[in-house]
Tab-separated table of C-alpha atoms in Angstrom:
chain	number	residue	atom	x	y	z
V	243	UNK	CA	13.504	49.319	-6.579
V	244	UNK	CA	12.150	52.237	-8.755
V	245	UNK	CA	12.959	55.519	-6.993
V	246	UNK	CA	10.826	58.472	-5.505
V	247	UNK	CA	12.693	60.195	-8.290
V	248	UNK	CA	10.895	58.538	-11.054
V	249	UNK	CA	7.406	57.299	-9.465
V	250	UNK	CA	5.787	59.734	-11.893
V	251	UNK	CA	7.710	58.686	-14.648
V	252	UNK	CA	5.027	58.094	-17.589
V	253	UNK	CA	5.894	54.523	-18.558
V	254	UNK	CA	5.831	53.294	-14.410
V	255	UNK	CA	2.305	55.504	-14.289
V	256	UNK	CA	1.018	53.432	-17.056
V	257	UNK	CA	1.928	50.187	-15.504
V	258	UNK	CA	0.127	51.041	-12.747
V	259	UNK	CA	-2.612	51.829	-14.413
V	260	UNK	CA	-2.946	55.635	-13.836
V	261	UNK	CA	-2.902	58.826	-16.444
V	262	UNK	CA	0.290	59.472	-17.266
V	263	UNK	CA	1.590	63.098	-18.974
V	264	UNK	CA	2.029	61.436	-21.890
V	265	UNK	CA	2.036	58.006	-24.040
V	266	UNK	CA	4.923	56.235	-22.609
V	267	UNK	CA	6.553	54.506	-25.343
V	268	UNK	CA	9.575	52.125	-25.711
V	269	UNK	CA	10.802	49.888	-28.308
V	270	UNK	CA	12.033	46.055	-27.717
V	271	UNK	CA	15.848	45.920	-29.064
V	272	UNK	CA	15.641	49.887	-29.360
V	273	UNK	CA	19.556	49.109	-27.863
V	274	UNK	CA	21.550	47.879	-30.361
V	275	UNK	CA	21.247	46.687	-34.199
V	276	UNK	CA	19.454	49.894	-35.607
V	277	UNK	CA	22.091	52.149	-34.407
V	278	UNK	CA	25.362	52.961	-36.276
V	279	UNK	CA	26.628	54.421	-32.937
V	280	UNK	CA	26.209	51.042	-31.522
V	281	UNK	CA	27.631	48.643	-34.546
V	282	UNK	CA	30.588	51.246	-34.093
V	283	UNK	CA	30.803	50.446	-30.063
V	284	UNK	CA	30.689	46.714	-30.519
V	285	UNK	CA	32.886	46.396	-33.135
V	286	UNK	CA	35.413	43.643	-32.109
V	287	UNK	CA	33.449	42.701	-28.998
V	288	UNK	CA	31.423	39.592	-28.817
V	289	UNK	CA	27.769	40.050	-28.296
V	290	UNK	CA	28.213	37.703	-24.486
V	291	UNK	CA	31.559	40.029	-23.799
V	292	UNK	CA	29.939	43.075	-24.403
V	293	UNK	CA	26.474	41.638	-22.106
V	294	UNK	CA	29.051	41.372	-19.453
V	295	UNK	CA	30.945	44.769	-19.911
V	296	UNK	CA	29.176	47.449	-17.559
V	297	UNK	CA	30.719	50.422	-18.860
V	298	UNK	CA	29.553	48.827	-22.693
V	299	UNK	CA	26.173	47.836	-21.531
V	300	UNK	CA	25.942	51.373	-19.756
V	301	UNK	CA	26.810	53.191	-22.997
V	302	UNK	CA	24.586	50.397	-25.128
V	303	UNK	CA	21.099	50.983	-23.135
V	304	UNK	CA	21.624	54.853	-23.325
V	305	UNK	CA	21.951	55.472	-27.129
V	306	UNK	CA	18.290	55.014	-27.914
V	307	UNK	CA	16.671	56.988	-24.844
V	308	UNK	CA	19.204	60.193	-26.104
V	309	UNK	CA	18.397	59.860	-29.456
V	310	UNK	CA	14.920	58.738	-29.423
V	311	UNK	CA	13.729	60.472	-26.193
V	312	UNK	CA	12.412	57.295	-25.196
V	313	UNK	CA	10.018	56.877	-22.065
V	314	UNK	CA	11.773	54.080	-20.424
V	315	UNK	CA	15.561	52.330	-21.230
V	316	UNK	CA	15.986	48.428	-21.868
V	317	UNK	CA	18.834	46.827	-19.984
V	318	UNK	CA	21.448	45.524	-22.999
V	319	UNK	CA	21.790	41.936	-22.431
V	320	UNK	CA	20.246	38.746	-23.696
V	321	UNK	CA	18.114	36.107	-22.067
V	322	UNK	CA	21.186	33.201	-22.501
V	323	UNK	CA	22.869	35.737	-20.154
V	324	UNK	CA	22.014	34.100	-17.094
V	325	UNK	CA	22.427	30.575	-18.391
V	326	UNK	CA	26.382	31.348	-19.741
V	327	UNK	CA	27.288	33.116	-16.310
V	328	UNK	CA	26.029	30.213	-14.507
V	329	UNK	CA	28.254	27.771	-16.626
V	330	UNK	CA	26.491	26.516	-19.187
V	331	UNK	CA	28.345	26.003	-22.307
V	332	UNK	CA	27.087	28.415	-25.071
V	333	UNK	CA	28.019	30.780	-27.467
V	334	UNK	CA	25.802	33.618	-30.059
V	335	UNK	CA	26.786	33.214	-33.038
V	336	UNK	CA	26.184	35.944	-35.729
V	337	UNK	CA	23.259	35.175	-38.084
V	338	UNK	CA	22.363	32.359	-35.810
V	339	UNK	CA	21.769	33.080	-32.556
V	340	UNK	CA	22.149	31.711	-29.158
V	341	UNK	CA	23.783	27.766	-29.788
V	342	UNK	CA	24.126	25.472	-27.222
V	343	UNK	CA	26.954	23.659	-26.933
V	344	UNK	CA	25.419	20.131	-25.337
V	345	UNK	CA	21.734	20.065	-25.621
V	346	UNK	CA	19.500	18.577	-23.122
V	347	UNK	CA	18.154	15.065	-23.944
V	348	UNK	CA	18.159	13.398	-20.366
V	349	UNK	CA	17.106	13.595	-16.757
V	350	UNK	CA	21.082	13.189	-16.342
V	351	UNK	CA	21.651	16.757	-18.343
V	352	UNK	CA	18.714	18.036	-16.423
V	353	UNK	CA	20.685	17.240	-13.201
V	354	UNK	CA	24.232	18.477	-14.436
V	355	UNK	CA	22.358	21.797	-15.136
V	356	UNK	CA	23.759	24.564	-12.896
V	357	UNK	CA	21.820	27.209	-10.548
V	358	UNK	CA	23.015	31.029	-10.894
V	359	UNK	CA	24.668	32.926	-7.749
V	360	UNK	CA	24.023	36.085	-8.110
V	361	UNK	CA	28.005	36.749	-7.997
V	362	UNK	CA	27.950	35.179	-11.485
V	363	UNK	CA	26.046	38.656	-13.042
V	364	UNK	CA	28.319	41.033	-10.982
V	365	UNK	CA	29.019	42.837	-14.214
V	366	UNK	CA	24.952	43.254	-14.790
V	367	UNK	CA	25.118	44.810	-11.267
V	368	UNK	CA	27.538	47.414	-11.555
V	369	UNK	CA	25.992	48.647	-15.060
V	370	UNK	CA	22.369	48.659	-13.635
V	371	UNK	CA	24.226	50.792	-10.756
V	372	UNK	CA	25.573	53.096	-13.334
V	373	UNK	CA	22.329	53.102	-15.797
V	374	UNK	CA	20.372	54.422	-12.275
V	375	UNK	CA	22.655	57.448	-12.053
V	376	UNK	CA	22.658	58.276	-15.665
V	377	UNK	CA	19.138	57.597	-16.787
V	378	UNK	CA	17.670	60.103	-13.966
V	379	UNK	CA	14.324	59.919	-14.186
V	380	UNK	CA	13.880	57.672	-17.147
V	381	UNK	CA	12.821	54.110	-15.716
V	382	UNK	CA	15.430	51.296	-16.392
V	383	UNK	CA	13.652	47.736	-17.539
V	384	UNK	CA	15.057	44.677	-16.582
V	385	UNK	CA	14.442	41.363	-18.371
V	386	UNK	CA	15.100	37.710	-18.408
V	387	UNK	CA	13.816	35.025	-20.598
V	388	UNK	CA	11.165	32.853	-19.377
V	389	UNK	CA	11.502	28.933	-18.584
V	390	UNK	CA	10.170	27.658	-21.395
V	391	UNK	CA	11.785	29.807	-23.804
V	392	UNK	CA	15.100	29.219	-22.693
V	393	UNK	CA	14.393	25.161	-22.165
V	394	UNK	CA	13.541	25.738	-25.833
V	395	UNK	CA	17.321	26.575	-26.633
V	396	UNK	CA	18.435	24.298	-24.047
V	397	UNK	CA	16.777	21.367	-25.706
V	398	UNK	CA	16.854	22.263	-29.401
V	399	UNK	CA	20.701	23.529	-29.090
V	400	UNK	CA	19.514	26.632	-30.897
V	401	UNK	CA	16.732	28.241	-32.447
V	402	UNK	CA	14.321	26.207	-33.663
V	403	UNK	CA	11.447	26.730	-36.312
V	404	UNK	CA	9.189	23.976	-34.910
V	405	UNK	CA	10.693	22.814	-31.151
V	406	UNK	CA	10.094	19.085	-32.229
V	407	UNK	CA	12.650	17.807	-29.403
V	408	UNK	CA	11.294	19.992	-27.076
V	409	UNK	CA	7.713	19.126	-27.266
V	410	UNK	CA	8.715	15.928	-27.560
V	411	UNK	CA	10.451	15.928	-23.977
V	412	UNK	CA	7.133	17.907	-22.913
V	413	UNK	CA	4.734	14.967	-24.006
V	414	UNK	CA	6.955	12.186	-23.476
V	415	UNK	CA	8.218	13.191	-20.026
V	416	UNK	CA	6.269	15.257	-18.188
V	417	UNK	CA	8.334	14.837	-14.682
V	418	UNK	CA	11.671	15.642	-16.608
V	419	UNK	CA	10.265	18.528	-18.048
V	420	UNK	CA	9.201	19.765	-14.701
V	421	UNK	CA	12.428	19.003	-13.598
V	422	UNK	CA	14.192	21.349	-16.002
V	423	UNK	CA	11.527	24.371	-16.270
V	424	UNK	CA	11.899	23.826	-12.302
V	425	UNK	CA	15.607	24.917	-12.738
V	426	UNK	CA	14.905	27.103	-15.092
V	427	UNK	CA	12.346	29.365	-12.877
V	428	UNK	CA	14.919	28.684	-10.571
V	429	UNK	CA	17.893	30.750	-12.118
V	430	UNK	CA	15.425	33.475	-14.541
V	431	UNK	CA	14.124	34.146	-10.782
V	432	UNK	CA	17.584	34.503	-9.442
V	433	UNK	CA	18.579	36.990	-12.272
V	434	UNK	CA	15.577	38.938	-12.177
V	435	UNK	CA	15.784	39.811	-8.236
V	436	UNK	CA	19.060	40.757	-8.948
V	437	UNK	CA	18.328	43.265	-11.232
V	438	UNK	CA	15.613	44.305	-8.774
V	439	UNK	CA	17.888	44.377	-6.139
V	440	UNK	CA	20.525	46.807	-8.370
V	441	UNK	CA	17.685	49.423	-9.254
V	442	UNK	CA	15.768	48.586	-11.710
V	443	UNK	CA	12.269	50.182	-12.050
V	444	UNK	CA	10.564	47.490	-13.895
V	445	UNK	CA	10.871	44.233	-15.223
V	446	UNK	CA	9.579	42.242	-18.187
V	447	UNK	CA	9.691	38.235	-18.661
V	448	UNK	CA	10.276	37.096	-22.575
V	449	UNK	CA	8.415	33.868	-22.993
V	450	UNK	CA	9.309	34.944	-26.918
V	451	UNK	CA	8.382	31.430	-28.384
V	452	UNK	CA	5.276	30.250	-26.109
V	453	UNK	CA	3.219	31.265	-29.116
V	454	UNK	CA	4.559	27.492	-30.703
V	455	UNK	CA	2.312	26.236	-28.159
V	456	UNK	CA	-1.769	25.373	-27.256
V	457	UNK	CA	-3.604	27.281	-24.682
V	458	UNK	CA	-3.935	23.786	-22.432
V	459	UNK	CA	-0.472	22.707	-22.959
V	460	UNK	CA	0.860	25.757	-21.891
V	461	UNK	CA	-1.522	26.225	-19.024
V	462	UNK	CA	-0.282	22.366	-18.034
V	463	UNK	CA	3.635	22.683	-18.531
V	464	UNK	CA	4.339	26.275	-18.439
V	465	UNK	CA	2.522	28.895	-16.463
V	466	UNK	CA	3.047	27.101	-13.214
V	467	UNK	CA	7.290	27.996	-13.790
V	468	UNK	CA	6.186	31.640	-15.007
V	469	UNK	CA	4.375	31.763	-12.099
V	470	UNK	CA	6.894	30.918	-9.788
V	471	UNK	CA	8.879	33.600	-11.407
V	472	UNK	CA	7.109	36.481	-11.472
V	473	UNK	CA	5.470	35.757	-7.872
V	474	UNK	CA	8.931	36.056	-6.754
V	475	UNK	CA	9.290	39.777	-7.928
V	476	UNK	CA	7.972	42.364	-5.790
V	477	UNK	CA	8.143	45.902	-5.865
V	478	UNK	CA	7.994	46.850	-9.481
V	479	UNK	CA	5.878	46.513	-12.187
V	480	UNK	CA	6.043	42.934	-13.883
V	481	UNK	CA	5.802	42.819	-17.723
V	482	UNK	CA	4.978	39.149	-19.656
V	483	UNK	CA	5.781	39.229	-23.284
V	484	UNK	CA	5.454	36.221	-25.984
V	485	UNK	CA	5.374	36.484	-29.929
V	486	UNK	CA	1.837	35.164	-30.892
V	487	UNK	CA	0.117	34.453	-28.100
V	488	UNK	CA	-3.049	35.610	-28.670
V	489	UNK	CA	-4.592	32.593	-27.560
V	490	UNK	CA	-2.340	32.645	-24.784
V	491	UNK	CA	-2.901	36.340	-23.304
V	492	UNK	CA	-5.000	35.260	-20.357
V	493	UNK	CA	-3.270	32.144	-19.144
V	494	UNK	CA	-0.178	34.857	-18.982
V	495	UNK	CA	-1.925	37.550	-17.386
V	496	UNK	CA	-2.534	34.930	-14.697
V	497	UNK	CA	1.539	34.119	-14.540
V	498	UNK	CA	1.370	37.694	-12.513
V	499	UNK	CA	1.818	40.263	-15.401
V	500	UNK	CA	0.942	43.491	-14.154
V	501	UNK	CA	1.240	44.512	-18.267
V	502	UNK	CA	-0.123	42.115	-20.442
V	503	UNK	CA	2.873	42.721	-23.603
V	504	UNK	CA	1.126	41.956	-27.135
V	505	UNK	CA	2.399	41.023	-30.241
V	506	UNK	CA	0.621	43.068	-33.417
V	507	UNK	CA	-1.179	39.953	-34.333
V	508	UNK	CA	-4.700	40.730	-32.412
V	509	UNK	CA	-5.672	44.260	-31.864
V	510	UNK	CA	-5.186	45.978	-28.009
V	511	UNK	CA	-9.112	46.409	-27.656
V	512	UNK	CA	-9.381	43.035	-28.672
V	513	UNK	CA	-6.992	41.794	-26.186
V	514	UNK	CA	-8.507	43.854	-23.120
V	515	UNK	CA	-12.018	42.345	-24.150
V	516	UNK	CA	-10.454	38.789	-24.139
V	517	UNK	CA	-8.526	39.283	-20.771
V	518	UNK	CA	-11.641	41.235	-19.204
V	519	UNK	CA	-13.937	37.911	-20.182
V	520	UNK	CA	-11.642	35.155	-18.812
V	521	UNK	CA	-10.950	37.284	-15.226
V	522	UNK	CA	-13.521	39.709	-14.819
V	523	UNK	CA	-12.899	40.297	-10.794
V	524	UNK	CA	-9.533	40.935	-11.923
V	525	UNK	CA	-10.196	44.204	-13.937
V	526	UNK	CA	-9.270	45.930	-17.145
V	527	UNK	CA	-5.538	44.960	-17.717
V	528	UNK	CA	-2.649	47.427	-18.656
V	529	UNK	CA	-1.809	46.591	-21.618
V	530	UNK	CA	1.860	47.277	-23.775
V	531	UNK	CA	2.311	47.294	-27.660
V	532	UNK	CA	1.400	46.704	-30.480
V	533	UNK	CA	3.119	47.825	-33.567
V	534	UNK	CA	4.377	45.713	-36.255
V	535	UNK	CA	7.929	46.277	-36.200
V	536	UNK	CA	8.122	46.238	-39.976
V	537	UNK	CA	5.114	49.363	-40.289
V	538	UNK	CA	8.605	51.089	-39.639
V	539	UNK	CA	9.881	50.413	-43.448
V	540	UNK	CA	6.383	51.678	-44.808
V	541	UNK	CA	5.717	55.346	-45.932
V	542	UNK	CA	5.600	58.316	-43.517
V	543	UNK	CA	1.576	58.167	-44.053
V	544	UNK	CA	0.937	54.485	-43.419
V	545	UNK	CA	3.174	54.254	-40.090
V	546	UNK	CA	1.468	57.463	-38.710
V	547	UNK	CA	-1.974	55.598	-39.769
V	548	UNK	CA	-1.013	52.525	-37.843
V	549	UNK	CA	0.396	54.569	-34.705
V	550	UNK	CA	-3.011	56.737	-34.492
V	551	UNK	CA	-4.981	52.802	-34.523
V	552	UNK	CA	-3.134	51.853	-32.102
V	553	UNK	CA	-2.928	55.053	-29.795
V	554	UNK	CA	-6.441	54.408	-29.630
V	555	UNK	CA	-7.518	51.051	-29.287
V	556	UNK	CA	-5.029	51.014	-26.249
V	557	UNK	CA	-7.474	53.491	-25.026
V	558	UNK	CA	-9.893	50.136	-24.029
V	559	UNK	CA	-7.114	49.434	-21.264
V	560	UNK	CA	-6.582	50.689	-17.603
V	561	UNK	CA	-3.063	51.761	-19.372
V	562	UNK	CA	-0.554	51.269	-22.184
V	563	UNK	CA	2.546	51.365	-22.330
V	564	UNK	CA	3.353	51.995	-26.663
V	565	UNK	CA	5.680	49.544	-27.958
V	566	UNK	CA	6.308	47.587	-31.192
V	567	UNK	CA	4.921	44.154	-31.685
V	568	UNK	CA	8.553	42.439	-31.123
V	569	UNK	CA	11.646	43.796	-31.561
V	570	UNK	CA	13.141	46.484	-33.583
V	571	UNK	CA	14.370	45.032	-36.878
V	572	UNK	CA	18.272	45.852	-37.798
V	573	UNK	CA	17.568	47.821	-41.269
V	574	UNK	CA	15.304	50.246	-39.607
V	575	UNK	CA	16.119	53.894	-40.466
V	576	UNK	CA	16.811	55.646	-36.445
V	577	UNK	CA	15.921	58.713	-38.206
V	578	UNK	CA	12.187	57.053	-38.436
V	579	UNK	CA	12.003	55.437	-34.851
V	580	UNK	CA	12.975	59.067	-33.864
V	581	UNK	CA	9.960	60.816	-35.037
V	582	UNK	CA	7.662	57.641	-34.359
V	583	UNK	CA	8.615	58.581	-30.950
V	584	UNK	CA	7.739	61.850	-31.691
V	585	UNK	CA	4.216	61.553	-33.270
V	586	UNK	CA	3.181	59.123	-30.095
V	587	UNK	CA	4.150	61.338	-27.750
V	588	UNK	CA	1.831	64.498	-29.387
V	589	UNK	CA	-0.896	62.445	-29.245
């Protein structure tokens, strides 16, 4: 649970919709790629070894808040985490990504699909114990992936441009989708409380590819599982994130985001007016984002342009929390996050 210690903390102020001291800001993937101190860490170590390695993952999440002075610190891990402690048989493969070793095509490999003990992500545990101490005030973020995103992996055996098979099994057989996202919410859930439960002082749910899909078929075969997962997290602020879901923004404010994340396709203001005109009882929304990751490789002028247009549209929410669009590109120069960082916070 977030601490007395950091209740005031700017980014946990902004979730809740109050006036922080300053713009919070954090980047997705700030942990990791960018950073020559962390390509010289994980040298040798697989990316799943190193997810499991709490003194690694300790290190890992604290480069980029003590370089970048970052508002809040990312937990290093990946959302096939949970799925490979419970026993499923997968691997990341560099280049690639997350590949699955025996897709999903049946009800029968829905069935054989395990749940997650909470034994299984000891290792998370004991680093989230150690990030608490260490970080001080700075909030620690947990994550997961959400149900659909990982069923995406699950059924596709690894990243997929256009998830034929999956939204095949979505159209074809509703009851064993169900089945599977069912499972799914099931062990994301599972994970999630479990960072709770170590300290964490937020958490945000990656539905990264729900963009692929229609406002009504997501509202039909998705958002109940989201739902189930983020009504089972209490205590700290709940962030939902998914890569162009601009269409989608209300259906997963409704999921139980307290911080609507969105991507740098639709302006914040935009997104506050949408989300205030599908739920107007439910209020102005906090809002986190928006810019495009690859502003970051444009000159010094343009990227302080885009940062000033987006300081200020966020100004239409009841807070924001400043963040890229997605993640944090591995040819970015750290030198330029660093005074990114810099320029939102004098604002």
């Amino acid at each position: 649970m977030a601490t007395d210690m950091n209740a005031e903390a700017p980014l946990l102020v902004a979730a809740r919709g109050g006036t922080p001291s300053r713009t919070p800001v954090w980047f997705m993937r700030q942990a990791g790629r960018s950073l020559p101190e962390y390509r010289k860490l994980r040298e040798g170590t697989a990316m799943l070894d190193a997810c499991m390695d709490p003194e690694m993952v300790c290190e890992i999440t604290l480069q980029p808040v003590r370089r970048h002075d970052m508002d809040g610190a990312i937990l290093y891990s990946d959302i096939v985490v949970p799925l490979k402690a419970a026993g499923v048989d997968l691997d990341i493969v560099p280049g690639t990504g997350p590949v699955i070793a025996n897709p999903i095509r049946s009800v029968a490999d829905v069935d054989r699909l395990p749940q997650l003990d909470p034994s299984q992500v000891q290792p998370v545990v004991e680093a989230i114990k150690l990030l608490v101490k260490e970080l001080g005030d700075v909030p620690l973020i947990g994550f997961a992936g959400a149900p659909f995103t990982l069923a995406s992996y699950l059924i596709e055996g690894g990243p997929s441009k256009n998830y034929e098979r999956t939204k095949a099994l979505m159209h074809s057989d509703p009851a064993t989708w169900h089945k599977l996202l069912g499972k799914l919410a099931g062990i994301t859930g599972t994970f999630l409380r479990t960072q709770v439960e170590a300290g964490v002082s937020a958490v945000q749910l990656f539905d990264s590819w729900a963009g692929a899909l229609s406002e009504r078929v997501y509202r039909e075969l998705v958002l109940p599982h989201s739902t189930e997962v983020l009504g089972s997290i209490e205590g700290v602020p709940r962030i939902h994130f998914g890569v162009g879901t601009g269409e989608l923004l209300p259906a997963m404010r409704s999921a139980g985001a307290d911080v609507v994340g969105v991507d740098w396709r639709i302006p914040l203001n935009v997104a506050v007016e949408r989300l205030v005109a599908a739920d107007p009882a439910a209020g102005k929304p906090v809002v986190q984002g928006n810019l495009d990751p690859t502003v970051l490789f444009a000159s010094w002028e343009a990227i302080e342009r885009e940062v000033r247009r987006i300081h200020a549209e966020g100004k239409a929410a009841a807070g924001h929390i400043f963040n890229l669009g997605h993640g944090v590109l591995p040819d970015t120069d750290p030198e330029v996050i660093t005074r990114t960082v810099e320029l939102i916070h004098s604002l």
